[in-house]
Amino acid sequence: MSGGRDDVSGATIDFARLNVVAERFATDDRFTEIDIQPEFAPDRIVCHYDPGFYPQRVQSARLEVVWFENGDFSLHYHEEHQEGEFDHRWDRHPSDHNTRDHVHPGPDARTPGDDASHPEEWRDVLSMVLGEVEARQRAFWTE
């Protein structure tokens, strides 16, 4: 992976961290594919969820991960539905619309979002996000 600066954070993309995340997620059964620096998003990894976690009306779901060398991040969860989309984003970066740690909640990841407090440790951030996505997945089956 090559280096680069991001306009949102102003920091350099942490491709070494993204590689570690991609390696871990590649062994996780919840994902069917991990795209590293796809053409449409060369600053991130894109993790495609196994469709078995969703009812038929959800056509696909993915988690996009961007991490910066200064510890900033953006994790974007996206679902494609037969009748629309669902987006939710967890962010840590300088912002003129929220505090450094914030969430853009679903269904449309609106801006401004909600101020939040994310864990400091990157592994804990990923665990938090994966847990929230898992709770959403379980909720589909209790509707």
Short mmCIF file of N, CA and C in Angstrom, two decimals:
data_model
loop_
_atom_site.label_atom_id
_atom_site.label_comp_id
_atom_site.label_asym_id
_atom_site.label_seq_id
_atom_site.Cartn_x
_atom_site.Cartn_y
_atom_site.Cartn_z
N MET A 1 0.85 -1.18 0.00
CA MET A 1 0.00 0.00 0.00
C MET A 1 0.89 1.24 0.00
N SER A 2 0.46 2.24 -0.67
CA SER A 2 1.25 3.46 -0.74
C SER A 2 0.73 4.48 0.25
N GLY A 3 1.55 5.48 0.56
CA GLY A 3 1.16 6.50 1.54
C GLY A 3 0.32 7.57 0.90
N GLY A 4 -0.28 8.42 1.74
CA GLY A 4 -1.07 9.52 1.23
C GLY A 4 -1.76 10.25 2.35
N ARG A 5 -2.07 11.50 2.11
CA ARG A 5 -2.77 12.32 3.09
C ARG A 5 -4.25 12.34 2.74
N ASP A 6 -5.06 12.52 3.78
CA ASP A 6 -6.50 12.56 3.59
C ASP A 6 -7.00 13.97 3.88
N ASP A 7 -7.96 14.43 3.11
CA ASP A 7 -8.49 15.78 3.29
C ASP A 7 -9.29 15.93 4.57
N VAL A 8 -9.97 14.88 5.03
CA VAL A 8 -10.80 14.99 6.23
C VAL A 8 -9.94 15.13 7.47
N SER A 9 -8.99 14.24 7.66
CA SER A 9 -8.16 14.23 8.86
C SER A 9 -6.96 15.15 8.73
N GLY A 10 -6.44 15.29 7.52
CA GLY A 10 -5.21 16.04 7.34
C GLY A 10 -4.00 15.18 7.69
N ALA A 11 -4.22 13.94 8.07
CA ALA A 11 -3.15 13.05 8.47
C ALA A 11 -2.87 12.02 7.37
N THR A 12 -1.77 11.34 7.52
CA THR A 12 -1.36 10.31 6.57
C THR A 12 -2.12 9.01 6.85
N ILE A 13 -2.57 8.36 5.81
CA ILE A 13 -3.25 7.07 5.94
C ILE A 13 -2.27 6.06 6.54
N ASP A 14 -2.75 5.30 7.51
CA ASP A 14 -1.93 4.26 8.16
C ASP A 14 -2.16 2.93 7.45
N PHE A 15 -1.45 2.73 6.34
CA PHE A 15 -1.64 1.52 5.55
C PHE A 15 -1.15 0.28 6.28
N ALA A 16 -0.16 0.43 7.14
CA ALA A 16 0.30 -0.73 7.93
C ALA A 16 -0.81 -1.22 8.84
N ARG A 17 -1.52 -0.31 9.49
CA ARG A 17 -2.65 -0.70 10.35
C ARG A 17 -3.77 -1.31 9.52
N LEU A 18 -4.06 -0.72 8.36
CA LEU A 18 -5.10 -1.28 7.50
C LEU A 18 -4.74 -2.70 7.06
N ASN A 19 -3.47 -2.95 6.81
CA ASN A 19 -3.05 -4.32 6.46
C ASN A 19 -3.32 -5.28 7.60
N VAL A 20 -3.03 -4.87 8.83
CA VAL A 20 -3.27 -5.73 10.00
C VAL A 20 -4.77 -6.00 10.13
N VAL A 21 -5.58 -4.98 9.99
CA VAL A 21 -7.04 -5.15 10.07
C VAL A 21 -7.52 -6.09 8.97
N ALA A 22 -7.03 -5.90 7.76
CA ALA A 22 -7.43 -6.76 6.64
C ALA A 22 -7.05 -8.21 6.91
N GLU A 23 -5.86 -8.44 7.44
CA GLU A 23 -5.43 -9.81 7.75
C GLU A 23 -6.33 -10.45 8.80
N ARG A 24 -6.68 -9.69 9.83
CA ARG A 24 -7.56 -10.22 10.88
C ARG A 24 -8.95 -10.51 10.33
N PHE A 25 -9.51 -9.56 9.60
CA PHE A 25 -10.86 -9.72 9.08
C PHE A 25 -10.93 -10.82 8.03
N ALA A 26 -9.83 -11.11 7.34
CA ALA A 26 -9.83 -12.16 6.32
C ALA A 26 -10.08 -13.53 6.93
N THR A 27 -9.84 -13.68 8.22
CA THR A 27 -10.07 -14.97 8.89
C THR A 27 -11.39 -14.98 9.65
N ASP A 28 -12.17 -13.93 9.53
CA ASP A 28 -13.43 -13.78 10.24
C ASP A 28 -14.57 -14.24 9.33
N ASP A 29 -15.34 -15.22 9.78
CA ASP A 29 -16.41 -15.79 8.96
C ASP A 29 -17.52 -14.81 8.61
N ARG A 30 -17.59 -13.69 9.31
CA ARG A 30 -18.68 -12.76 9.00
C ARG A 30 -18.44 -12.05 7.66
N PHE A 31 -17.19 -12.08 7.17
CA PHE A 31 -16.86 -11.40 5.91
C PHE A 31 -16.58 -12.42 4.81
N THR A 32 -17.11 -12.15 3.62
CA THR A 32 -16.87 -13.03 2.48
C THR A 32 -15.72 -12.55 1.61
N GLU A 33 -15.40 -11.26 1.73
CA GLU A 33 -14.34 -10.68 0.89
C GLU A 33 -13.81 -9.43 1.57
N ILE A 34 -12.50 -9.23 1.48
CA ILE A 34 -11.85 -8.03 1.98
C ILE A 34 -11.12 -7.41 0.80
N ASP A 35 -11.53 -6.22 0.40
CA ASP A 35 -10.87 -5.49 -0.69
C ASP A 35 -9.89 -4.49 -0.07
N ILE A 36 -8.63 -4.61 -0.46
CA ILE A 36 -7.60 -3.69 0.02
C ILE A 36 -7.35 -2.65 -1.04
N GLN A 37 -7.55 -1.40 -0.67
CA GLN A 37 -7.38 -0.27 -1.58
C GLN A 37 -8.11 -0.47 -2.91
N PRO A 38 -9.42 -0.70 -2.87
CA PRO A 38 -10.14 -0.84 -4.15
C PRO A 38 -10.04 0.45 -4.96
N GLU A 39 -10.22 0.31 -6.24
CA GLU A 39 -10.07 1.46 -7.15
C GLU A 39 -10.95 2.64 -6.74
N PHE A 40 -12.19 2.35 -6.29
CA PHE A 40 -13.10 3.45 -5.94
C PHE A 40 -12.75 4.09 -4.60
N ALA A 41 -11.87 3.44 -3.81
CA ALA A 41 -11.51 3.97 -2.48
C ALA A 41 -10.10 3.52 -2.11
N PRO A 42 -9.08 4.09 -2.71
CA PRO A 42 -7.71 3.62 -2.49
C PRO A 42 -7.13 3.92 -1.11
N ASP A 43 -7.90 4.62 -0.28
CA ASP A 43 -7.42 4.97 1.07
C ASP A 43 -7.98 4.05 2.15
N ARG A 44 -8.60 2.92 1.77
CA ARG A 44 -9.32 2.11 2.76
C ARG A 44 -9.33 0.63 2.40
N ILE A 45 -9.85 -0.14 3.37
CA ILE A 45 -10.21 -1.52 3.09
C ILE A 45 -11.73 -1.60 3.13
N VAL A 46 -12.29 -2.48 2.31
CA VAL A 46 -13.73 -2.66 2.24
C VAL A 46 -14.02 -4.12 2.55
N CYS A 47 -14.80 -4.33 3.61
CA CYS A 47 -15.08 -5.67 4.12
C CYS A 47 -16.54 -5.99 3.83
N HIS A 48 -16.77 -7.02 3.02
CA HIS A 48 -18.10 -7.40 2.58
C HIS A 48 -18.67 -8.47 3.52
N TYR A 49 -19.83 -8.17 4.11
CA TYR A 49 -20.47 -9.10 5.03
C TYR A 49 -21.10 -10.28 4.30
N ASP A 50 -21.08 -11.42 4.95
CA ASP A 50 -21.76 -12.61 4.46
C ASP A 50 -23.26 -12.31 4.41
N PRO A 51 -23.92 -12.52 3.27
CA PRO A 51 -25.35 -12.21 3.16
C PRO A 51 -26.23 -13.06 4.08
N GLY A 52 -25.71 -14.17 4.59
CA GLY A 52 -26.48 -15.01 5.50
C GLY A 52 -26.84 -14.35 6.81
N PHE A 53 -26.19 -13.23 7.13
CA PHE A 53 -26.51 -12.49 8.35
C PHE A 53 -27.74 -11.61 8.19
N TYR A 54 -28.27 -11.54 6.97
CA TYR A 54 -29.33 -10.59 6.66
C TYR A 54 -30.53 -11.27 6.03
N PRO A 55 -31.72 -10.66 6.22
CA PRO A 55 -32.89 -11.15 5.47
C PRO A 55 -32.72 -10.80 3.99
N GLN A 56 -33.53 -11.41 3.17
CA GLN A 56 -33.41 -11.27 1.72
C GLN A 56 -33.52 -9.83 1.24
N ARG A 57 -34.26 -9.00 1.96
CA ARG A 57 -34.44 -7.61 1.51
C ARG A 57 -33.15 -6.78 1.58
N VAL A 58 -32.15 -7.26 2.33
CA VAL A 58 -30.84 -6.60 2.36
C VAL A 58 -29.97 -7.29 1.32
N GLN A 59 -29.68 -6.58 0.27
CA GLN A 59 -28.97 -7.17 -0.86
C GLN A 59 -27.47 -7.31 -0.61
N SER A 60 -26.88 -6.37 0.14
CA SER A 60 -25.46 -6.46 0.47
C SER A 60 -25.17 -5.52 1.64
N ALA A 61 -24.06 -5.80 2.31
CA ALA A 61 -23.61 -4.95 3.41
C ALA A 61 -22.09 -4.96 3.44
N ARG A 62 -21.53 -3.81 3.80
CA ARG A 62 -20.07 -3.72 3.87
C ARG A 62 -19.65 -2.75 4.96
N LEU A 63 -18.42 -2.91 5.40
CA LEU A 63 -17.79 -2.00 6.35
C LEU A 63 -16.53 -1.48 5.70
N GLU A 64 -16.44 -0.16 5.57
CA GLU A 64 -15.25 0.48 5.00
C GLU A 64 -14.44 1.06 6.14
N VAL A 65 -13.14 0.77 6.15
CA VAL A 65 -12.27 1.19 7.24
C VAL A 65 -11.16 2.07 6.69
N VAL A 66 -11.05 3.28 7.25
CA VAL A 66 -9.94 4.19 6.97
C VAL A 66 -9.28 4.49 8.30
N TRP A 67 -7.94 4.36 8.37
CA TRP A 67 -7.22 4.65 9.61
C TRP A 67 -6.05 5.56 9.29
N PHE A 68 -5.74 6.46 10.22
CA PHE A 68 -4.68 7.44 10.02
C PHE A 68 -3.56 7.23 11.03
N GLU A 69 -2.37 7.64 10.66
CA GLU A 69 -1.21 7.46 11.52
C GLU A 69 -1.33 8.20 12.85
N ASN A 70 -2.15 9.24 12.91
CA ASN A 70 -2.33 9.99 14.16
C ASN A 70 -3.44 9.40 15.04
N GLY A 71 -4.02 8.27 14.64
CA GLY A 71 -5.08 7.63 15.43
C GLY A 71 -6.48 8.01 15.01
N ASP A 72 -6.64 8.96 14.10
CA ASP A 72 -7.96 9.28 13.57
C ASP A 72 -8.46 8.11 12.72
N PHE A 73 -9.77 8.06 12.51
CA PHE A 73 -10.35 6.98 11.72
C PHE A 73 -11.72 7.39 11.22
N SER A 74 -12.19 6.60 10.25
CA SER A 74 -13.58 6.67 9.79
C SER A 74 -13.98 5.25 9.42
N LEU A 75 -15.04 4.77 10.05
CA LEU A 75 -15.58 3.45 9.76
C LEU A 75 -17.00 3.65 9.27
N HIS A 76 -17.25 3.23 8.05
CA HIS A 76 -18.53 3.48 7.39
C HIS A 76 -19.21 2.14 7.12
N TYR A 77 -20.37 1.94 7.73
CA TYR A 77 -21.18 0.74 7.52
C TYR A 77 -22.27 1.09 6.51
N HIS A 78 -22.43 0.25 5.48
CA HIS A 78 -23.37 0.53 4.41
C HIS A 78 -24.14 -0.74 4.04
N GLU A 79 -25.45 -0.61 3.93
CA GLU A 79 -26.32 -1.69 3.45
C GLU A 79 -27.05 -1.23 2.20
N GLU A 80 -27.15 -2.13 1.23
CA GLU A 80 -27.98 -1.92 0.04
C GLU A 80 -29.26 -2.72 0.26
N HIS A 81 -30.41 -2.03 0.19
CA HIS A 81 -31.71 -2.67 0.36
C HIS A 81 -32.45 -2.64 -0.97
N GLN A 82 -33.45 -3.49 -1.08
CA GLN A 82 -34.30 -3.47 -2.26
C GLN A 82 -34.94 -2.10 -2.44
N GLU A 83 -35.23 -1.44 -1.33
CA GLU A 83 -35.95 -0.17 -1.37
C GLU A 83 -35.12 1.02 -0.90
N GLY A 84 -33.79 0.92 -0.95
CA GLY A 84 -32.97 2.05 -0.52
C GLY A 84 -31.66 1.59 0.11
N GLU A 85 -31.13 2.45 0.97
CA GLU A 85 -29.84 2.22 1.59
C GLU A 85 -29.89 2.55 3.07
N PHE A 86 -28.92 2.04 3.81
CA PHE A 86 -28.71 2.38 5.21
C PHE A 86 -27.23 2.68 5.38
N ASP A 87 -26.92 3.82 6.00
CA ASP A 87 -25.54 4.22 6.26
C ASP A 87 -25.38 4.66 7.70
N HIS A 88 -24.26 4.30 8.29
CA HIS A 88 -23.91 4.68 9.66
C HIS A 88 -22.40 4.81 9.69
N ARG A 89 -21.89 5.87 10.34
CA ARG A 89 -20.44 6.09 10.33
C ARG A 89 -19.95 6.49 11.72
N TRP A 90 -18.81 5.92 12.11
CA TRP A 90 -18.11 6.25 13.35
C TRP A 90 -16.84 6.99 12.94
N ASP A 91 -16.60 8.17 13.52
CA ASP A 91 -15.47 8.99 13.11
C ASP A 91 -14.67 9.51 14.29
N ARG A 92 -13.39 9.65 14.06
CA ARG A 92 -12.50 10.44 14.92
C ARG A 92 -11.63 11.26 13.97
N HIS A 93 -11.89 12.54 13.93
CA HIS A 93 -11.10 13.46 13.11
C HIS A 93 -11.53 14.88 13.46
N PRO A 94 -10.70 15.86 13.13
CA PRO A 94 -11.11 17.25 13.36
C PRO A 94 -12.39 17.53 12.56
N SER A 95 -13.27 18.32 13.16
CA SER A 95 -14.57 18.56 12.53
C SER A 95 -15.08 19.94 12.91
N ASP A 96 -15.73 20.59 11.96
CA ASP A 96 -16.39 21.85 12.29
C ASP A 96 -17.86 21.64 12.60
N HIS A 97 -18.31 20.38 12.58
CA HIS A 97 -19.73 20.09 12.86
C HIS A 97 -19.94 19.27 14.12
N ASN A 98 -18.90 18.66 14.67
CA ASN A 98 -19.01 17.83 15.87
C ASN A 98 -17.68 17.85 16.61
N THR A 99 -17.66 17.21 17.79
CA THR A 99 -16.39 17.01 18.48
C THR A 99 -15.54 16.02 17.67
N ARG A 100 -14.29 15.88 18.05
CA ARG A 100 -13.37 15.00 17.32
C ARG A 100 -13.95 13.58 17.19
N ASP A 101 -14.46 13.01 18.29
CA ASP A 101 -15.13 11.71 18.25
C ASP A 101 -16.61 11.94 18.02
N HIS A 102 -17.15 11.33 16.98
CA HIS A 102 -18.57 11.50 16.70
C HIS A 102 -19.09 10.33 15.85
N VAL A 103 -20.41 10.28 15.77
CA VAL A 103 -21.10 9.25 15.01
C VAL A 103 -22.09 9.94 14.09
N HIS A 104 -22.15 9.46 12.86
CA HIS A 104 -23.19 9.88 11.92
C HIS A 104 -24.17 8.72 11.87
N PRO A 105 -25.30 8.82 12.59
CA PRO A 105 -26.19 7.66 12.75
C PRO A 105 -27.02 7.35 11.51
N GLY A 106 -27.39 6.07 11.45
CA GLY A 106 -28.29 5.60 10.41
C GLY A 106 -29.68 6.13 10.67
N PRO A 107 -30.48 6.15 9.64
CA PRO A 107 -30.30 5.42 8.40
C PRO A 107 -29.51 6.15 7.32
N ASP A 108 -29.21 7.46 7.54
CA ASP A 108 -28.61 8.23 6.45
C ASP A 108 -27.26 8.86 6.79
N ALA A 109 -26.68 8.52 7.95
CA ALA A 109 -25.38 9.05 8.37
C ALA A 109 -25.35 10.58 8.25
N ARG A 110 -26.39 11.20 8.81
CA ARG A 110 -26.57 12.65 8.66
C ARG A 110 -25.41 13.45 9.25
N THR A 111 -25.24 14.65 8.71
CA THR A 111 -24.28 15.62 9.21
C THR A 111 -25.04 16.88 9.54
N PRO A 112 -24.85 17.48 10.72
CA PRO A 112 -23.94 17.00 11.75
C PRO A 112 -24.44 15.72 12.39
N GLY A 113 -23.48 14.99 12.97
CA GLY A 113 -23.81 13.75 13.65
C GLY A 113 -24.00 13.99 15.13
N ASP A 114 -23.73 12.95 15.91
CA ASP A 114 -23.84 13.02 17.36
C ASP A 114 -22.44 12.93 17.95
N ASP A 115 -22.14 13.84 18.89
CA ASP A 115 -20.87 13.75 19.59
C ASP A 115 -20.83 12.42 20.33
N ALA A 116 -19.66 11.81 20.40
CA ALA A 116 -19.52 10.50 21.00
C ALA A 116 -18.17 10.40 21.70
N SER A 117 -17.96 9.29 22.35
CA SER A 117 -16.68 8.98 22.97
C SER A 117 -16.28 7.57 22.52
N HIS A 118 -15.25 7.48 21.71
CA HIS A 118 -14.78 6.19 21.21
C HIS A 118 -13.59 5.73 22.04
N PRO A 119 -13.38 4.41 22.14
CA PRO A 119 -12.20 3.92 22.85
C PRO A 119 -10.91 4.45 22.22
N GLU A 120 -9.85 4.53 23.00
CA GLU A 120 -8.57 5.00 22.47
C GLU A 120 -7.87 3.91 21.65
N GLU A 121 -7.90 2.68 22.13
CA GLU A 121 -7.21 1.56 21.49
C GLU A 121 -7.93 1.15 20.21
N TRP A 122 -7.20 1.01 19.11
CA TRP A 122 -7.82 0.73 17.81
C TRP A 122 -8.57 -0.60 17.80
N ARG A 123 -8.05 -1.60 18.52
CA ARG A 123 -8.74 -2.89 18.57
C ARG A 123 -10.10 -2.75 19.26
N ASP A 124 -10.14 -1.91 20.30
CA ASP A 124 -11.40 -1.67 21.01
C ASP A 124 -12.40 -0.92 20.15
N VAL A 125 -11.91 -0.01 19.32
CA VAL A 125 -12.80 0.70 18.38
C VAL A 125 -13.43 -0.31 17.43
N LEU A 126 -12.60 -1.18 16.85
CA LEU A 126 -13.13 -2.18 15.92
C LEU A 126 -14.13 -3.10 16.62
N SER A 127 -13.82 -3.52 17.85
CA SER A 127 -14.75 -4.39 18.59
C SER A 127 -16.08 -3.69 18.84
N MET A 128 -16.02 -2.41 19.19
CA MET A 128 -17.24 -1.64 19.43
C MET A 128 -18.09 -1.58 18.16
N VAL A 129 -17.46 -1.25 17.04
CA VAL A 129 -18.18 -1.12 15.77
C VAL A 129 -18.76 -2.47 15.35
N LEU A 130 -17.96 -3.52 15.40
CA LEU A 130 -18.45 -4.84 15.02
C LEU A 130 -19.60 -5.27 15.92
N GLY A 131 -19.53 -4.94 17.20
CA GLY A 131 -20.63 -5.26 18.11
C GLY A 131 -21.91 -4.52 17.76
N GLU A 132 -21.80 -3.26 17.39
CA GLU A 132 -22.98 -2.49 17.01
C GLU A 132 -23.59 -3.01 15.71
N VAL A 133 -22.74 -3.40 14.77
CA VAL A 133 -23.26 -3.98 13.51
C VAL A 133 -23.93 -5.32 13.81
N GLU A 134 -23.32 -6.12 14.68
CA GLU A 134 -23.92 -7.41 15.04
C GLU A 134 -25.28 -7.22 15.69
N ALA A 135 -25.42 -6.23 16.54
CA ALA A 135 -26.71 -5.95 17.17
C ALA A 135 -27.74 -5.58 16.11
N ARG A 136 -27.35 -4.82 15.11
CA ARG A 136 -28.26 -4.48 14.01
C ARG A 136 -28.66 -5.74 13.24
N GLN A 137 -27.69 -6.60 12.98
CA GLN A 137 -27.99 -7.84 12.25
C GLN A 137 -28.98 -8.70 13.04
N ARG A 138 -28.77 -8.84 14.33
CA ARG A 138 -29.69 -9.65 15.16
C ARG A 138 -31.08 -9.05 15.15
N ALA A 139 -31.18 -7.72 15.13
CA ALA A 139 -32.48 -7.06 15.16
C ALA A 139 -33.33 -7.37 13.93
N PHE A 140 -32.68 -7.63 12.80
CA PHE A 140 -33.45 -8.00 11.61
C PHE A 140 -34.30 -9.22 11.84
N TRP A 141 -33.81 -10.13 12.66
CA TRP A 141 -34.47 -11.42 12.85
C TRP A 141 -35.47 -11.41 13.99
N THR A 142 -35.60 -10.26 14.69
CA THR A 142 -36.58 -10.16 15.77
C THR A 142 -37.70 -9.21 15.41
N GLU A 143 -37.68 -8.67 14.19
CA GLU A 143 -38.72 -7.72 13.74
C GLU A 143 -40.04 -8.44 13.53
#
